[in-house]
CSV table of C-alpha atoms in Angstrom, one decimal:
chain,number,residue,atom,x,y,z
A,161,MET,CA,13.5,-14.7,26.6
A,162,ALA,CA,12.9,-11.1,27.6
A,163,THR,CA,9.5,-9.8,28.0
A,164,VAL,CA,8.6,-6.3,26.6
A,165,THR,CA,6.0,-4.6,28.7
A,166,GLY,CA,6.6,-0.8,28.0
A,167,HIS,CA,5.1,-0.7,24.6
A,168,ALA,CA,1.9,-2.4,25.5
A,169,THR,CA,1.4,0.0,28.3
A,170,MET,CA,1.9,3.0,26.0
A,171,ASN,CA,-0.4,1.8,23.4
A,172,ASP,CA,-3.2,1.1,26.0
A,173,THR,CA,-2.9,4.3,28.0
A,174,PRO,CA,-4.5,6.8,25.6
A,175,HIS,CA,-7.7,4.8,25.5
A,176,LYS,CA,-8.5,4.5,29.1
A,177,THR,CA,-11.5,6.1,30.4
A,178,PRO,CA,-11.9,7.9,33.8
A,179,ASP,CA,-13.5,4.7,35.3
A,180,ASP,CA,-11.4,2.3,33.0
A,181,SER,CA,-14.4,0.4,32.0
A,182,ILE,CA,-15.3,-1.2,28.7
A,183,GLU,CA,-18.9,-0.1,29.0
A,184,ALA,CA,-17.9,3.6,29.4
A,185,ALA,CA,-15.4,3.2,26.4
A,186,PHE,CA,-18.2,2.1,24.1
A,187,GLN,CA,-20.6,4.8,25.2
A,188,ASP,CA,-17.9,7.4,24.6
A,189,ASP,CA,-16.7,6.0,21.3
A,190,GLU,CA,-19.5,6.2,18.7
A,191,GLN,CA,-17.5,6.1,15.5
A,192,THR,CA,-17.6,2.7,13.5
A,193,ILE,CA,-16.9,1.6,10.0
A,194,THR,CA,-20.1,1.9,7.8
A,195,GLY,CA,-20.7,1.8,4.2
A,196,GLU,CA,-21.5,-0.6,1.2
A,197,ASP,CA,-18.8,0.5,-1.3
A,198,PRO,CA,-15.4,-0.2,-0.1
A,199,PHE,CA,-13.8,2.0,-2.7
A,200,LEU,CA,-15.8,5.1,-1.5
A,201,LEU,CA,-14.7,4.2,2.1
A,202,PHE,CA,-11.2,4.0,1.0
A,203,HIS,CA,-11.2,7.4,-0.7
A,204,GLU,CA,-12.7,8.9,2.5
A,205,TRP,CA,-10.0,7.4,4.6
A,206,LEU,CA,-7.1,8.2,2.1
A,207,THR,CA,-8.3,11.9,1.9
A,208,LEU,CA,-8.5,12.2,5.7
A,209,ALA,CA,-4.9,10.6,5.9
A,210,GLY,CA,-3.7,13.2,3.5
A,211,THR,CA,-4.6,16.0,6.2
A,212,LYS,CA,-3.2,14.0,9.1
A,213,GLU,CA,-0.1,11.9,8.1
A,214,PRO,CA,3.1,14.0,8.0
A,215,ASN,CA,4.7,11.9,5.2
A,216,ASP,CA,3.4,9.8,2.4
A,217,PRO,CA,-0.2,9.1,3.2
A,218,ASN,CA,-0.3,7.0,0.0
A,219,ALA,CA,2.5,4.6,1.3
A,220,MET,CA,1.5,0.9,1.3
A,221,ALA,CA,3.2,-2.2,2.2
A,222,LEU,CA,3.2,-4.6,-0.8
A,223,ALA,CA,3.4,-8.3,-0.1
A,224,THR,CA,4.4,-10.9,-2.8
A,225,VAL,CA,5.8,-14.5,-2.6
A,226,ASP,CA,8.9,-15.9,-4.3
A,227,GLU,CA,9.2,-19.1,-6.4
A,228,HIS,CA,9.5,-21.1,-3.1
A,229,GLY,CA,6.4,-19.6,-1.7
A,230,LEU,CA,8.4,-17.5,0.9
A,231,PRO,CA,6.5,-14.3,1.6
A,232,ASP,CA,8.3,-10.8,0.8
A,233,ALA,CA,7.1,-7.3,1.6
A,234,ARG,CA,8.2,-3.8,1.1
A,235,MET,CA,6.8,-0.2,1.1
A,236,VAL,CA,5.9,1.3,-2.2
A,237,LEU,CA,3.6,4.3,-3.2
A,238,LEU,CA,0.1,4.1,-4.3
A,239,LYS,CA,-0.1,6.1,-7.7
A,240,GLY,CA,-3.7,5.7,-8.5
A,241,VAL,CA,-7.0,4.2,-7.4
A,242,ASP,CA,-10.5,4.0,-8.9
A,243,GLU,CA,-13.5,1.7,-8.6
A,244,THR,CA,-11.5,-1.1,-10.3
A,245,GLY,CA,-8.4,-1.2,-8.1
A,246,PHE,CA,-5.0,0.1,-7.2
A,247,ILE,CA,-2.1,1.2,-9.1
A,248,PHE,CA,1.8,1.3,-8.5
A,249,TYR,CA,4.8,1.4,-10.8
A,250,THR,CA,8.2,-0.4,-10.4
A,251,ASN,CA,11.2,-2.1,-12.0
A,252,SER,CA,9.8,-5.4,-13.3
A,253,GLU,CA,13.3,-6.8,-13.0
A,254,SER,CA,13.4,-6.1,-9.2
A,255,ALA,CA,12.8,-8.6,-6.6
A,256,LYS,CA,9.2,-7.7,-6.3
A,257,GLY,CA,8.7,-7.4,-10.1
A,258,ARG,CA,10.1,-10.8,-10.6
A,259,GLU,CA,7.9,-12.3,-7.8
A,260,LEU,CA,4.8,-10.6,-9.4
A,261,GLU,CA,5.6,-12.0,-12.8
A,262,GLY,CA,5.8,-15.3,-11.3
A,263,ASN,CA,2.7,-15.1,-9.2
A,264,MET,CA,0.3,-12.4,-10.3
A,265,GLN,CA,-1.4,-12.0,-6.8
A,266,ALA,CA,-0.5,-9.7,-4.0
A,267,ALA,CA,-1.5,-8.1,-0.8
A,268,LEU,CA,-1.4,-4.4,0.2
A,269,LEU,CA,-1.5,-2.8,3.5
A,270,PHE,CA,-2.3,0.9,4.3
A,271,HIS,CA,-1.4,1.9,7.9
A,272,TRP,CA,-2.1,5.4,9.0
A,273,LYS,CA,-0.7,5.7,12.5
A,274,SER,CA,-2.0,9.2,13.0
A,275,LEU,CA,-5.6,8.1,12.2
A,276,ARG,CA,-5.2,4.6,14.0
A,277,ARG,CA,-6.6,2.9,10.9
A,278,GLN,CA,-5.5,0.4,8.5
A,279,VAL,CA,-6.9,-1.2,5.2
A,280,ARG,CA,-5.8,-4.7,4.1
A,281,ILE,CA,-6.2,-5.7,0.4
A,282,ARG,CA,-5.8,-8.9,-1.3
A,283,GLY,CA,-6.1,-9.7,-5.0
A,284,ARG,CA,-5.2,-10.3,-8.6
A,285,VAL,CA,-2.4,-8.4,-10.2
A,286,SER,CA,-2.2,-7.3,-13.9
A,287,ARG,CA,0.3,-5.1,-15.9
A,288,LEU,CA,-1.0,-1.8,-17.1
A,289,PRO,CA,-0.9,-1.0,-20.8
A,290,ALA,CA,2.3,0.5,-22.0
A,291,VAL,CA,0.6,3.8,-22.8
A,292,ASP,CA,-0.4,4.3,-19.2
A,293,ALA,CA,3.2,3.5,-17.9
A,294,ASP,CA,4.5,5.9,-20.6
A,295,ALA,CA,2.3,8.8,-19.4
A,296,TYR,CA,3.2,8.3,-15.8
A,297,PHE,CA,6.9,7.9,-16.4
A,298,ASP,CA,6.9,11.2,-18.3
A,299,SER,CA,5.2,12.9,-15.3
A,300,ARG,CA,8.1,12.0,-13.0
A,301,PRO,CA,10.9,14.4,-12.2
A,302,ARG,CA,13.8,14.3,-14.7
A,303,ALA,CA,16.3,12.9,-12.2
A,304,SER,CA,13.9,10.3,-11.2
A,305,ARG,CA,13.6,9.2,-14.8
A,306,ILE,CA,17.4,9.1,-15.2
A,307,GLY,CA,17.6,7.1,-11.9
A,308,ALA,CA,15.2,4.5,-13.3
A,309,TRP,CA,17.8,3.9,-16.1
A,310,ALA,CA,20.7,3.9,-13.8
A,311,SER,CA,19.5,1.6,-11.2
A,312,GLN,CA,19.5,-2.2,-11.6
A,313,GLN,CA,17.0,-2.5,-8.9
A,314,SER,CA,17.6,-5.3,-6.2
A,315,ARG,CA,20.8,-6.6,-7.8
A,316,PRO,CA,24.3,-6.4,-6.0
A,317,ILE,CA,26.2,-3.2,-6.4
A,318,ALA,CA,29.9,-2.7,-5.7
A,319,SER,CA,29.5,0.5,-3.8
A,320,ARG,CA,27.5,3.8,-3.5
A,321,THR,CA,30.1,5.3,-5.8
A,322,ALA,CA,29.2,2.8,-8.5
A,323,LEU,CA,25.7,4.0,-8.4
A,324,TRP,CA,26.6,7.5,-8.8
A,325,LYS,CA,28.8,6.6,-11.7
A,326,ALA,CA,25.8,5.0,-13.4
A,327,VAL,CA,23.7,8.1,-12.8
A,328,THR,CA,26.4,10.3,-14.3
A,329,LYS,CA,26.6,8.1,-17.3
A,330,GLU,CA,22.7,8.1,-17.9
A,331,THR,CA,22.7,11.8,-17.1
A,332,ALA,CA,25.2,12.3,-20.1
A,333,ARG,CA,23.3,10.1,-22.3
A,334,PHE,CA,20.0,11.9,-21.9
A,335,ALA,CA,21.5,15.4,-21.7
A,336,ILE,CA,19.2,16.6,-24.4
A,337,GLY,CA,15.7,15.7,-25.4
A,338,PRO,CA,13.1,13.4,-23.8
A,339,ILE,CA,14.0,10.4,-21.6
A,340,PRO,CA,12.0,7.4,-22.7
A,341,ARG,CA,10.6,4.8,-20.4
A,342,PRO,CA,12.9,1.8,-19.7
A,343,PRO,CA,11.3,-1.3,-21.1
A,344,TYR,CA,11.6,-3.0,-17.7
A,345,TRP,CA,9.6,-0.2,-15.7
A,346,ASN,CA,6.1,-1.0,-15.7
A,347,GLY,CA,2.7,-0.2,-13.9
A,348,TYR,CA,0.7,-2.7,-12.2
A,349,HIS,CA,-3.0,-2.9,-11.1
A,350,VAL,CA,-4.2,-4.8,-8.1
A,351,THR,CA,-7.9,-5.9,-8.6
A,352,PRO,CA,-9.0,-6.7,-5.0
A,353,ALA,CA,-11.1,-9.8,-4.0
A,354,SER,CA,-11.1,-8.5,-0.4
A,355,MET,CA,-10.7,-5.4,1.5
A,356,GLU,CA,-10.7,-5.1,5.1
A,357,PHE,CA,-11.0,-1.9,7.1
A,358,TRP,CA,-9.8,-1.7,10.7
A,359,MET,CA,-10.2,1.0,13.3
A,360,ASP,CA,-8.5,1.3,16.6
A,361,LYS,CA,-10.8,1.1,19.4
A,362,PRO,CA,-10.2,1.1,23.3
A,363,PHE,CA,-8.9,-2.1,25.1
A,364,ARG,CA,-8.0,-3.6,21.7
A,365,LEU,CA,-11.7,-4.1,20.9
A,366,HIS,CA,-11.0,-2.9,17.4
A,367,ASP,CA,-13.6,-2.4,14.7
A,368,ARG,CA,-13.1,-4.6,11.6
A,369,VAL,CA,-15.2,-4.8,8.6
A,370,LEU,CA,-14.4,-7.3,5.7
A,371,PHE,CA,-15.7,-6.7,2.1
A,372,THR,CA,-15.3,-9.7,-0.2
A,373,ARG,CA,-16.3,-10.7,-3.7
A,374,THR,CA,-15.7,-13.8,-5.9
A,375,GLN,CA,-15.7,-12.1,-9.2
A,376,ASP,CA,-14.8,-8.5,-10.5
A,377,GLY,CA,-17.8,-6.3,-10.8
A,378,GLN,CA,-19.9,-8.3,-8.5
A,379,HIS,CA,-21.5,-6.7,-5.4
A,380,TRP,CA,-19.6,-6.9,-2.3
A,381,THR,CA,-20.4,-9.1,0.7
A,382,THR,CA,-19.9,-7.4,4.1
A,383,GLN,CA,-19.0,-9.0,7.4
A,384,ARG,CA,-18.1,-7.5,10.6
A,385,LEU,CA,-15.1,-9.4,12.3
A,386,PHE,CA,-14.2,-10.0,15.9
A,387,PRO,CA,-11.2,-7.9,16.9
């Protein structure tokens, strides 16, 4: 098996200090993860990412499991966050939608490469009320709403042309008037049981802080982890 060395060298180089010592790196790097409320900390990091990341600072990996317990993951967009959890929308008949309906638990991962930071979240999933899904669906561009009707997400399709034919059909159907939300297009809310904040540090001695709680609404327990 071939050994890849170039990437490791590239990742390590920016963090080396003039005398290449761990002690000097710690003295020069004073920024660490602090705070008692993970949601406030998340908002700070997300706001900072909005000024640094060139594309989609709200992009997150969503991990689920299928009926066999096999993990699955894909990138989706965060569409809301408050002191209770994280919100995204999707087609409930898609692969991720079916997996969520079969096991209402998920993990999220935010990775902001420009900041050298990431946040890992694990928790319980619930569907949003229909009124909330309606409101967000109505806020989407008209073409995106038509696309939600045209796409049978995650299912086989004969060709790209077949997709455009479906879009054309739905465009004609909704040529005039409002476009209702498809019954299979829903919003989901992730209520976290744990949130881990990770900050890149020299020599891979990263800063990791884990917030956990056993029940919704409880105070968070904080632990610092070995990198």
